[in-house]
Tab-separated table of C-alpha atoms and ligand atoms in Angstrom:
chain	number	residue	atom	x	y	z
O	1	MET	CA	-4.503	-74.186	46.233
O	2	SER	CA	-3.235	-74.359	42.348
O	3	VAL	CA	-1.861	-72.119	40.191
O	4	MET	CA	-5.222	-71.293	38.567
O	5	MET	CA	-6.107	-69.085	41.634
O	6	PRO	CA	-4.252	-65.916	40.572
O	7	TRP	CA	-5.480	-66.282	37.240
O	8	LEU	CA	-9.052	-66.717	38.553
O	9	LEU	CA	-8.429	-63.435	40.495
O	10	LEU	CA	-7.206	-61.261	37.548
O	11	LEU	CA	-10.059	-62.428	35.456
O	12	LEU	CA	-12.536	-61.590	37.931
O	13	LEU	CA	-10.849	-58.092	38.522
O	14	LEU	CA	-11.218	-57.491	34.824
O	15	VAL	CA	-14.621	-58.089	34.609
O	16	SER	CA	-15.418	-55.896	37.532
O	17	LEU	CA	-13.382	-52.873	36.228
O	18	GLY	CA	-14.720	-53.284	32.861
O	19	SER	CA	-17.513	-50.470	32.280
O	20	PRO	CA	-20.745	-51.892	30.558
O	21	ALA	CA	-20.415	-50.685	26.800
O	22	PRO	CA	-21.908	-47.185	26.507
O	23	ARG	CA	-25.343	-47.235	25.320
O	24	PHE	CA	-26.113	-45.019	22.370
O	25	SER	CA	-29.322	-44.562	21.085
O	26	GLU	CA	-29.841	-44.498	17.680
O	27	LYS	CA	-30.316	-40.771	17.068
O	28	ASP	CA	-26.767	-40.112	18.909
O	29	ILE	CA	-25.164	-42.392	16.388
O	30	CYS	CA	-26.919	-40.607	13.753
O	31	LEU	CA	-25.415	-37.210	14.897
O	32	LEU	CA	-21.917	-38.954	15.402
O	33	ASP	CA	-21.932	-40.166	11.813
O	34	ASN	CA	-23.381	-37.045	10.668
O	35	ASN	CA	-20.369	-35.063	11.973
O	36	LYS	CA	-17.679	-37.286	10.717
O	37	LEU	CA	-19.293	-37.018	7.513
O	38	ARG	CA	-19.088	-33.036	7.825
O	39	GLN	CA	-15.647	-33.077	8.737
O	40	ARG	CA	-14.859	-35.340	5.678
O	41	LEU	CA	-16.460	-33.228	3.482
O	42	LYS	CA	-14.992	-29.945	4.670
O	43	GLN	CA	-11.542	-31.586	4.077
O	44	LEU	CA	-12.747	-32.927	0.627
O	45	GLN	CA	-13.782	-29.100	0.073
O	46	ASP	CA	-10.324	-27.489	1.050
O	47	LEU	CA	-8.640	-30.097	-0.710
O	48	LEU	CA	-10.639	-29.320	-3.790
O	49	TYR	CA	-9.838	-25.446	-3.330
O	50	LEU	CA	-6.387	-26.249	-3.136
O	51	TYR	CA	-6.659	-28.374	-6.367
O	52	GLU	CA	-8.364	-25.463	-7.911
O	53	LEU	CA	-5.721	-22.851	-7.040
O	54	GLN	CA	-2.839	-24.842	-8.247
O	55	LEU	CA	-4.687	-25.456	-11.546
O	56	LYS	CA	-5.275	-21.854	-11.900
O	57	ASP	CA	-1.468	-21.338	-11.128
O	58	ILE	CA	-0.478	-23.736	-13.356
O	59	LEU	CA	-2.808	-22.570	-16.153
O	60	GLU	CA	-1.770	-18.772	-15.884
O	61	ASN	CA	1.956	-19.408	-15.108
O	62	THR	CA	4.718	-20.505	-17.391
O	63	TYR	CA	6.667	-23.621	-15.720
O	64	HIS	CA	9.649	-25.645	-16.119
O	65	ARG	CA	10.785	-28.909	-15.109
O	66	THR	CA	13.972	-29.594	-13.763
O	67	LYS	CA	15.531	-32.514	-11.771
O	68	SER	CA	16.287	-32.499	-8.112
O	69	GLU	CA	18.145	-34.923	-6.090
O	70	LEU	CA	17.036	-36.219	-2.939
O	71	PHE	CA	18.539	-38.318	-0.735
O	72	SER	CA	16.191	-41.044	0.856
O	73	GLY	CA	18.247	-43.204	3.056
O	74	ASN	CA	21.743	-43.612	2.125
O	75	ARG	CA	20.769	-43.566	-1.796
O	76	SER	CA	19.659	-40.547	-3.705
O	77	VAL	CA	16.792	-40.323	-5.772
O	78	GLN	CA	15.971	-38.216	-8.907
O	79	HIS	CA	12.742	-36.142	-8.289
O	80	GLU	CA	11.504	-34.217	-10.621
O	81	VAL	CA	9.792	-30.781	-9.736
O	82	LEU	CA	7.771	-27.736	-11.276
O	83	LEU	CA	9.531	-24.673	-11.007
O	84	PRO	CA	7.856	-21.219	-12.024
O	85	THR	CA	10.281	-19.455	-14.827
O	86	THR	CA	12.265	-16.890	-13.518
O	87	SER	CA	11.484	-14.266	-16.593
O	88	GLY	CA	8.259	-13.626	-18.314
O	89	ASN	CA	5.091	-14.798	-16.477
O	90	LEU	CA	6.651	-15.399	-13.050
O	91	ILE	CA	4.668	-13.300	-10.455
O	92	VAL	CA	6.440	-11.527	-8.025
O	93	TYR	CA	4.638	-9.036	-6.197
O	94	ASP	CA	6.268	-6.530	-3.819
O	95	PRO	CA	3.985	-4.609	-1.285
O	96	ASP	CA	5.833	-1.762	-1.778
O	97	CYS	CA	9.118	-0.400	-3.083
O	98	SER	CA	10.776	-1.117	0.134
O	99	SER	CA	10.227	-4.462	-0.692
O	100	VAL	CA	11.500	-4.125	-4.341
O	101	PHE	CA	14.541	-2.739	-2.887
O	102	ASN	CA	15.411	-5.452	-0.457
O	103	ARG	CA	15.729	-7.965	-3.310
O	104	LYS	CA	18.345	-5.787	-4.467
O	105	LYS	CA	16.708	-4.101	-7.327
O	106	THR	CA	18.083	-0.768	-6.562
O	107	GLN	CA	17.696	0.942	-9.954
O	108	ASN	CA	14.925	4.091	-10.156
O	109	GLY	CA	12.114	3.121	-12.006
O	110	TYR	CA	8.783	1.669	-12.354
O	111	TYR	CA	7.930	-1.729	-10.509
O	112	ARG	CA	4.781	-3.580	-10.136
O	113	ILE	CA	3.740	-3.982	-6.469
O	114	ARG	CA	0.633	-5.154	-4.838
O	115	PRO	CA	-0.073	-4.160	-1.000
O	116	ARG	CA	-3.122	-6.287	-0.957
O	117	ALA	CA	-2.937	-9.739	-2.032
O	118	ASP	CA	-6.823	-9.707	-2.796
O	119	ARG	CA	-6.221	-6.843	-5.199
O	120	GLU	CA	-4.849	-6.209	-8.318
O	121	PRO	CA	-1.009	-5.193	-8.799
O	122	PHE	CA	-0.016	-1.568	-10.207
O	123	LEU	CA	2.643	0.337	-11.175
O	124	VAL	CA	4.620	2.639	-9.329
O	125	TYR	CA	7.715	4.722	-9.751
O	126	CYS	CA	10.369	3.585	-7.036
O	127	ASP	CA	12.666	6.142	-5.950
O	128	MET	CA	15.794	3.882	-5.085
O	129	SER	CA	17.762	7.132	-4.431
O	130	ASP	CA	17.822	8.996	-1.013
O	131	GLY	CA	18.318	5.946	0.999
O	132	GLY	CA	16.082	3.555	-1.347
O	133	GLY	CA	12.978	2.138	-1.373
O	134	TRP	CA	10.257	5.242	-1.538
O	135	THR	CA	7.258	4.352	-3.345
O	136	VAL	CA	6.183	7.819	-4.983
O	137	ILE	CA	2.808	8.666	-4.637
O	138	GLN	CA	2.673	11.648	-6.785
O	139	ARG	CA	4.971	13.839	-9.083
O	140	ARG	CA	4.723	16.988	-11.041
O	141	SER	CA	7.301	17.853	-13.381
O	142	HIS	CA	6.634	19.306	-16.445
O	143	GLY	CA	3.045	20.288	-16.165
O	144	LYS	CA	1.461	18.303	-19.310
O	145	GLU	CA	-0.576	16.134	-17.201
O	146	ASN	CA	-3.991	17.731	-16.345
O	147	PHE	CA	-4.591	17.482	-12.527
O	148	ASN	CA	-7.905	19.469	-12.635
O	149	ARG	CA	-10.017	16.105	-12.420
O	150	LYS	CA	-12.725	14.509	-10.634
O	151	TRP	CA	-13.142	12.341	-7.474
O	152	ASP	CA	-13.168	8.913	-9.481
O	153	ASP	CA	-9.850	9.930	-11.177
O	154	TYR	CA	-8.340	11.155	-7.732
O	155	LYS	CA	-9.677	7.639	-6.094
O	156	LEU	CA	-8.300	5.499	-8.744
O	157	GLY	CA	-5.052	7.216	-9.955
O	158	PHE	CA	-4.158	8.924	-13.246
O	159	GLY	CA	-1.194	9.991	-15.205
O	160	LYS	CA	1.551	8.519	-16.911
O	161	PHE	CA	3.935	5.536	-15.500
O	162	GLN	CA	6.612	5.361	-17.960
O	163	GLY	CA	9.075	7.604	-18.204
O	164	LYS	CA	11.592	8.978	-15.419
O	165	ASN	CA	9.568	12.226	-15.598
O	166	ASP	CA	6.231	11.417	-15.999
O	167	GLU	CA	3.588	12.959	-13.826
O	168	TYR	CA	0.952	11.007	-11.620
O	169	TRP	CA	-1.366	10.778	-9.140
O	170	LEU	CA	-1.329	7.209	-7.653
O	171	GLY	CA	-4.659	7.102	-6.630
O	172	ASN	CA	-6.019	7.437	-2.938
O	173	GLU	CA	-7.251	4.198	-2.760
O	174	HIS	CA	-3.921	2.704	-3.698
O	175	ILE	CA	-2.243	4.988	-1.348
O	176	TYR	CA	-4.678	4.087	1.564
O	177	ASP	CA	-3.704	0.464	0.866
O	178	LEU	CA	-0.082	1.330	0.845
O	179	LEU	CA	-0.582	3.110	4.387
O	180	ALA	CA	-2.726	0.064	5.945
O	181	GLN	CA	0.415	-2.039	6.103
O	182	GLY	CA	1.949	-0.043	8.830
O	183	GLU	CA	3.493	3.153	9.868
O	184	THR	CA	4.674	5.361	7.362
O	185	SER	CA	6.525	8.537	6.470
O	186	LEU	CA	5.569	10.944	4.073
O	187	LYS	CA	8.997	12.957	2.450
O	188	ILE	CA	7.968	15.528	0.107
O	189	ASP	CA	10.842	16.827	-2.405
O	190	LEU	CA	10.583	20.551	-3.715
O	191	MET	CA	12.252	22.424	-6.504
O	192	ASP	CA	11.703	25.848	-7.601
O	193	TRP	CA	12.601	26.954	-10.979
O	194	HIS	CA	15.943	27.949	-10.049
O	195	GLY	CA	16.578	24.363	-9.378
O	196	GLU	CA	16.899	25.026	-5.721
O	197	ARG	CA	15.654	21.930	-3.757
O	198	ARG	CA	13.860	21.548	-0.316
O	199	TYR	CA	12.037	19.009	1.482
O	200	ALA	CA	9.517	18.051	4.293
O	201	ILE	CA	9.241	14.956	6.337
O	202	TYR	CA	6.117	13.682	7.989
O	203	GLU	CA	6.158	10.842	10.472
O	204	LYS	CA	2.935	8.940	11.087
O	205	PHE	CA	1.214	9.762	7.198
O	206	GLN	CA	-2.249	8.129	7.360
O	207	LEU	CA	-5.374	8.404	5.319
O	208	MET	CA	-8.909	7.350	6.692
O	209	ASN	CA	-10.632	5.159	3.984
O	210	GLU	CA	-13.291	6.381	1.246
O	211	GLN	CA	-16.337	6.344	3.829
O	212	ASP	CA	-14.281	9.186	5.445
O	213	ASN	CA	-13.249	10.710	2.242
O	214	TYR	CA	-9.612	9.744	2.669
O	215	ARG	CA	-9.325	12.109	5.554
O	216	LEU	CA	-5.623	13.288	6.081
O	217	TRP	CA	-3.534	12.533	9.370
O	218	PHE	CA	0.057	13.136	10.098
O	219	GLY	CA	2.638	13.480	12.716
O	220	THR	CA	5.731	15.256	13.283
O	221	TYR	CA	7.154	17.541	10.726
O	222	SER	CA	11.204	17.811	9.927
O	223	GLY	CA	12.876	19.592	7.020
O	224	ASN	CA	13.917	22.598	5.053
O	225	ALA	CA	10.608	23.622	3.548
O	226	GLY	CA	8.914	24.406	6.631
O	227	ASP	CA	5.738	22.783	8.120
O	228	ALA	CA	3.310	24.484	5.554
O	229	LEU	CA	1.098	21.434	5.946
O	230	SER	CA	0.053	22.521	9.327
O	231	GLY	CA	-0.844	25.651	7.733
O	232	GLY	CA	1.840	28.055	8.575
O	233	SER	CA	3.446	29.927	11.510
O	234	ASN	CA	0.530	31.724	13.154
O	235	PHE	CA	-2.586	30.517	14.851
O	236	GLU	CA	-4.998	32.199	11.962
O	237	GLU	CA	-3.249	30.476	9.294
O	238	GLN	CA	-3.214	27.243	10.800
O	239	TRP	CA	-6.801	27.515	11.644
O	240	SER	CA	-7.858	28.252	7.922
O	241	ALA	CA	-5.209	26.249	6.144
O	242	SER	CA	-3.829	23.353	8.171
O	243	HIS	CA	-4.497	19.993	6.295
O	244	ARG	CA	-4.569	18.252	9.332
O	245	GLY	CA	-7.639	16.062	9.794
O	246	MET	CA	-9.072	17.252	6.422
O	247	GLN	CA	-11.037	15.325	4.075
O	248	PHE	CA	-10.081	14.524	0.513
O	249	SER	CA	-11.951	17.262	-1.755
O	250	THR	CA	-12.359	17.481	-5.848
O	251	SER	CA	-14.656	19.853	-8.177
O	252	ASP	CA	-17.446	17.387	-7.922
O	253	LYS	CA	-17.053	16.203	-4.285
O	254	ASP	CA	-16.506	19.398	-2.102
O	255	HIS	CA	-15.392	18.302	1.497
O	256	ASP	CA	-13.480	21.279	2.508
O	257	GLN	CA	-14.376	23.884	5.469
O	258	PHE	CA	-15.280	26.719	3.168
O	259	LEU	CA	-19.083	26.983	3.395
O	260	VAL	CA	-19.618	29.485	0.793
O	261	GLY	CA	-17.375	28.072	-1.922
O	262	ASN	CA	-15.399	25.052	-3.487
O	263	CYS	CA	-11.649	25.071	-2.796
O	264	ALA	CA	-11.189	22.410	-5.434
O	265	LEU	CA	-12.820	24.151	-8.280
O	266	GLU	CA	-10.950	27.134	-7.252
O	267	ASN	CA	-7.546	25.465	-6.980
O	268	LYS	CA	-7.711	23.230	-10.124
O	269	GLY	CA	-7.114	20.045	-8.499
O	270	GLY	CA	-8.010	17.547	-5.692
O	271	TRP	CA	-6.525	18.023	-1.904
O	272	TRP	CA	-7.025	17.814	1.337
O	273	PHE	CA	-8.676	21.201	1.379
O	274	ASN	CA	-9.200	23.199	4.536
O	275	ARG	CA	-10.530	26.884	3.383
O	276	CYS	CA	-8.402	26.490	1.449
O	277	HIS	CA	-4.964	25.863	1.968
O	278	ALA	CA	-1.350	26.608	2.719
O	279	VAL	CA	-0.270	23.440	0.580
O	280	ASN	CA	-1.565	22.281	-2.837
O	281	LEU	CA	0.745	20.153	-4.894
O	282	ASN	CA	-2.084	19.346	-7.411
O	283	GLY	CA	-2.432	22.816	-8.409
O	284	ARG	CA	-1.990	24.373	-11.941
O	285	HIS	CA	1.779	23.917	-13.408
O	286	TYR	CA	2.737	27.409	-13.702
O	287	LYS	CA	5.865	27.988	-16.060
O	288	ARG	CA	8.154	30.698	-14.403
O	289	GLY	CA	7.034	30.208	-10.866
O	290	SER	CA	5.116	33.651	-9.725
O	291	TYR	CA	1.960	33.972	-11.108
O	292	ASN	CA	-1.182	36.144	-10.370
O	293	GLY	CA	-4.824	35.704	-10.439
O	294	SER	CA	-8.017	35.618	-8.755
O	295	HIS	CA	-6.866	32.395	-6.609
O	296	ASP	CA	-3.633	31.247	-5.400
O	297	ASN	CA	-4.101	27.855	-7.484
O	298	GLY	CA	-0.510	26.918	-8.471
O	299	ILE	CA	1.564	24.328	-7.205
O	300	VAL	CA	1.950	25.530	-3.636
O	301	TRP	CA	4.126	25.058	-0.560
O	302	SER	CA	3.507	28.332	1.405
O	303	THR	CA	6.143	28.397	4.107
O	304	TRP	CA	8.976	28.326	1.253
O	305	HIS	CA	7.867	30.589	-1.304
O	306	GLY	CA	4.693	31.595	-0.608
O	307	VAL	CA	1.229	30.852	-2.337
O	308	TRP	CA	1.858	32.967	-5.388
O	309	TYR	CA	4.850	31.041	-6.381
O	310	SER	CA	4.264	28.021	-8.227
O	311	LEU	CA	6.834	25.258	-8.102
O	312	LYS	CA	8.297	23.430	-10.588
O	313	TYR	CA	8.785	20.094	-9.526
O	314	THR	CA	7.294	17.989	-6.658
O	315	ALA	CA	7.422	14.302	-5.346
O	316	MET	CA	5.012	12.484	-2.671
O	317	LYS	CA	6.969	9.463	-1.348
O	318	ILE	CA	6.701	7.151	1.535
O	319	ARG	CA	8.330	4.939	3.298
O	320	ALA	CA	8.341	2.928	6.335
O	321	PRO	CA	10.138	4.958	9.120
O	322	PHE	CA	12.302	1.946	10.154
O	323	PHE	CA	13.558	1.147	6.569
O	324	ILE	CA	17.382	1.009	6.808
O	325	ASP	CA	19.326	0.718	3.311
O	326	ARG	CA	21.331	-2.225	3.755
O	327	GLU	CA	23.868	-1.077	1.539
O	328	SER	CA	24.670	2.588	2.759
O	329	GLY	CA	22.619	3.450	5.471
O	330	ASP	CA	24.133	6.498	6.533
O	331	GLY	CA	21.116	8.751	6.339
O	332	GLU	CA	22.494	10.700	3.645
O	333	ASN	CA	19.707	12.694	1.764
O	334	SER	CA	21.189	12.828	-1.754
O	335	GLN	CA	17.765	13.686	-3.448
O	336	ASP	CA	16.776	12.738	-7.105
O	337	SER	CA	14.703	14.210	-9.635
P	1	LIG	CA1	-16.982	23.996	0.220
């Protein structure tokens, strides 16, 4: 017996264990190569797309160079990085005013927000009082803005977005995008011609999309202005005037429940009319308050001053229900005009 014996056995064992090389047909090999090439192409396309985005970003923004010290092993290395400027073209888009507020921007005013990354940003008034972080979707104050407008204006928004008291409708499409972010509460601030204030809060404020004509849904009411959006106190009023589940109507697109007429035409503004309303914050701005005429077309909140009283100031503002102001967080309701 020699020492070669175990080697020979091992060799034989290895040979017997080794399976024959897989036999691919030419077609299989072609397919494999094809898939590999496709994968590589996909990677390169992704990379190209990424570089295109970066190039676009660099062309559209101002950057400045800065030295950054990095530690590599036990020595520090100077590293040059490109940073966007902190003024001018730096793009910071918040999805809503709560996000603005949380970036410590706590002054009331107009901010550019972008609830949807694939759409353009737009200006909105942020009410940073009253707990902060409110996105204002509608405001009436001096009556100079014309709210008797058609579908497209109400869809895209109108009014002025500069001064503290400017009046506007943010636009159903923008409101829809804001609400699509998650559960939202609506707070409505009201003021009469004596400077007295009331408010109404609705939980789970929702709009359907344009195909459903921005149909309105809302949940539980709280406040001191009365639950006018639900139509009023008695059943008959609720049946004819509740705004729950109503589609949005304008003078040129009548989706109301009033079969023989056009609520938006009579009431001089777009709203979620039933037949016709207990609330219309987009109605005519009558100076003085009490008014009369053939239609109750003022700025109406029926459960406070009735339908023949036109309010002086209104604001509709929205915020996530769980938003807590980090500074105070005491739930105080100091309303701001
Ligand atoms: Ca009608």
